Amino acid sequence: MSTATATHDAHEDHGPAKGLMRWITTTNHKDIGTLYLIFALIMFMIGGAMAMVIRAELFQPGMQLVDPAFFNQMTTVHALVMIFGGVMPAFTGLANWLIPMMIGAPDMALPRMNNWSFWILPFAFTLLLSTLFMDGGGPAAGWTMYPPLVLQTGDAFPFMILSIHMMGISSIMGSINVIVTIMNMRAPGMTLMKMPLFVWTWLITAYLLIATMPVLAGAVTMLLTDKFFGTSFFSAAGGGDPVLYQHVFWFFGHPEVYILILPAFGIISQIIPTFARKPLFGYSSMVYATASIAFLSFIVWAHHMFTVGMPTAGELFFMYATMMIAVPTGVKVFNWVSTMWKGSMTFETPMLFAIAFVFLFTIGGFSGLMLAIAPADFQYHDTYFVVAHFHYVLVSGAVFSIMAAVYYWLPKWTGHMYDEKLGKLHFWLSAISMNVLFFPQHFLGLAGMPRRIPDYSVQFTGFNQISSIGGFVFGLSQVLFCYIVYKTIKGGQPASEKVWEGAQGLEWTLPSPPPYHSFVEAPAIK
Amino acid sequence: MKRSTAVKGVTTLASLLLAESASAEYRLNMTQGVTPISHDVYDLHMTILWVCVAIGIVVFGAMFYAVYKHRKSKGAVAANFHESTFAEFAWTIVPILILVSMAIPATKTLLAMDDLSDSDMTIKVTGIQWKWKYDYLDDGISFISSLAPEHNQARQRDSGIDVTKIENYLLEVDHPVVVPVGKKIRFLTTANDVIHSWWVPALGWKKDAIPGFINEMWARIDKPGVYRGQCAELCGKDHGFMPIVVVAKNESDYRDWVAMKKQEQADALASADRAWSKDELMKKGAQVYATSCAACHQANGQGLPGAFPALAGSALVKGPVEGHIDRVMNGKQGTAMAAFAGLLSDVEIAAVITYERNSFGNDTGDVVQPATIKAARK
């Protein structure tokens, strides 16, 4: 961090405060973006370490390393950390850095709230992670926190609920900031339909967050009162309904999965045109497809619950509605491929990650479509097939898009080119090991291995070993990623204003790195 | 002549490939199962899979062709087109048509699954942390099915047992569910404590077992055999250790089994009326403790700090026997401690309480007779 300070100082007259206080009191969108991104990277490594524990225990049948109770804590906290601590803050960090520079605004609209929404997060996650050291350990009922099981959580329970409230408050404030900024601070002439797609997808994502985070807060608050204040929202014995929780949770949870992927769509839609040297195919249909996906995300939640025993009509409705999502998602994939078609492509690291995204995310989409078919889901549900599915859309989807974004904009942020050779090495290691890690899990699920089990029947050994080896390589590859980022911040080839030959957009008209306060005067939009 | 040889060659090759895939099926692909429903589900699964593969070949083919051909290093010059109403229209409509053609068979299968009319018999399945209870509603048989003791021992962290030497590791139970072939069996699923999910892949479905609710599903098994499955919904610490074994027998074998089971139950009931010696109770109690209590309170009675209380030196266990009986029979609200009155017999409860009061350094010397438990039920 101190070196980042130095680089900024060298460029700025009325620059940031010195030392630690700069980061604690900052209201600058670039500083806050950096904080979010570094925080996300730390959480990504912590959540990854938990995944390593999981894969190590599953390397062979029998219990070798941990107890079942601790194993369940690992799967639960891994998911919470990766979703709420890794992917979401990373996207918010990208939004902070990029949205003002993309729409020609000097900063985010609500800078003090921006500071607060970030600084809540370290406290929320300290609270969550501290539960691992309490008597009885951390939460172990899965990130979905289904009652009645979650009500058996020990001392960790209220800490988990409070930390989720804090994450929710942080996300809601971040989203308000994004919406207000985009609605009010665009440079003159930057009409909505001229906005870069990353800005569009984030605008829609922000609305999803504001709509669903309070629902999650409501659900977990009901858990809290069920546990401590004698209510029976989810207890059948008291006249409540445990399935009600699942409906409320997934009403949040399904839009949440689009919160985790829509900004990724935006990133990929920025990167592919740059390296294909060709404008994005079907800009307006991309915007409409994003909006349709967001709308559909609110009416498909119960496809996570086909096996809870719904009426036939309900199952049919949720099956049909879920299948419909394939249409706008397909439009996006076709548009990306058409953008590449007859382009003049080069394959720098961001483009490699973007192409891998299109390929692997689509595979995750296919398995998603299979899961949408309710009768088949009676077999797939809660097996490793589902684990493979959501890691294809979240790791090779969300996480790869974030990595693509980092390689793409890091030269702009730091003024230094990253090491292209190392970047490509990181890409190939990640892309190959990711498939070694998750592809065999499709077979495991189909062959009958349930998810969230610490030990398995010996017939599943082979694929679990392959998967674990892939996992260890993937985990180690991310250490290389940390090194590449560190090295680029420290120094490297100076980056030009435009950085990439085919880059389009306002952020590429600023110097690299951009001044501490950019677009103090609104730029002219052609 | 030449042509027929070629055809023959192709068919031989195809049958070889099919045989190959049939032997690999268990490891790679979904099971076809042994019920009409499971066959439908398998066919549906394969149809969607191939549709996805076909779409994938077209889309990824186009993408990789572009990646290969339209690269700058090959001198490709970028075109400048960026929209086409026709293309956009086509790739919205075509996927919708494909989806509709997939939705039709899916709907048919779903309707067949939800048709529970004319069932021949009913088995109620109750999920309990971490075992299954089966009630044959027509025959009045009921028993609890837990992970087989040998497997339970092997799966402990410091067991030192090579689990690869154990047949059907983790997929074996002490008392399997026995069912007749060719009958439409209605399964009712529910749970005592938390949500479980009853899943035998060969039957083609899983159904959640939810406390306070009863779900239903059915199966008609075509051929005799042993079909294994597991709990599929995270239900706590030992979620991975509550397997399901369904043994399908032909009608007469099934009738024999029912008669045997009924006799066993009658014997057990009669034994509750006599007085038991302390040794008998301690021996029986040790067995019950191992299957019903040790998962939480641990084999040494030390519990797990912060999660499950110790029984060694426990005030409740060493205190008045009435309190101890009440806790075992009625459980403790808001914790994982179940009400065992509905799960264990009088003898089993009496034995396990006797065992707990005289083990792990607890030396109350108390002996609880089955008759006491029988009285406490009233």
GROMACS .gro file of C-alpha atoms in nm, chain B residues 289 294 296-306 308-313 360-361:
model
   21
  815TYR     CA    1  -2.538  -4.613   2.301
  820ALA     CA    2  -2.216  -4.188   2.050
  822CYS     CA    3  -2.285  -3.662   1.959
  823HIS     CA    4  -2.187  -3.758   2.314
  824GLN     CA    5  -1.889  -3.959   2.180
  825ALA     CA    6  -1.794  -4.316   2.259
  826ASN     CA    7  -1.611  -4.204   2.575
  827GLY     CA    8  -1.903  -3.992   2.697
  828GLN     CA    9  -1.696  -3.673   2.682
  829GLY     CA   10  -1.918  -3.497   2.425
  830LEU     CA   11  -1.781  -3.219   2.205
  831PRO     CA   12  -1.719  -2.895   2.395
  832GLY     CA   13  -1.952  -2.619   2.285
  834PHE     CA   14  -2.266  -3.161   2.260
  835PRO     CA   15  -2.249  -3.191   2.641
  836ALA     CA   16  -2.041  -3.458   2.816
  837LEU     CA   17  -2.224  -3.740   2.993
  838ALA     CA   18  -1.921  -3.830   3.204
  839GLY     CA   19  -1.975  -3.658   3.537
  886PHE     CA   20  -1.755  -4.318   3.181
  887GLY     CA   21  -1.676  -4.302   3.550
   0.00000   0.00000   0.00000
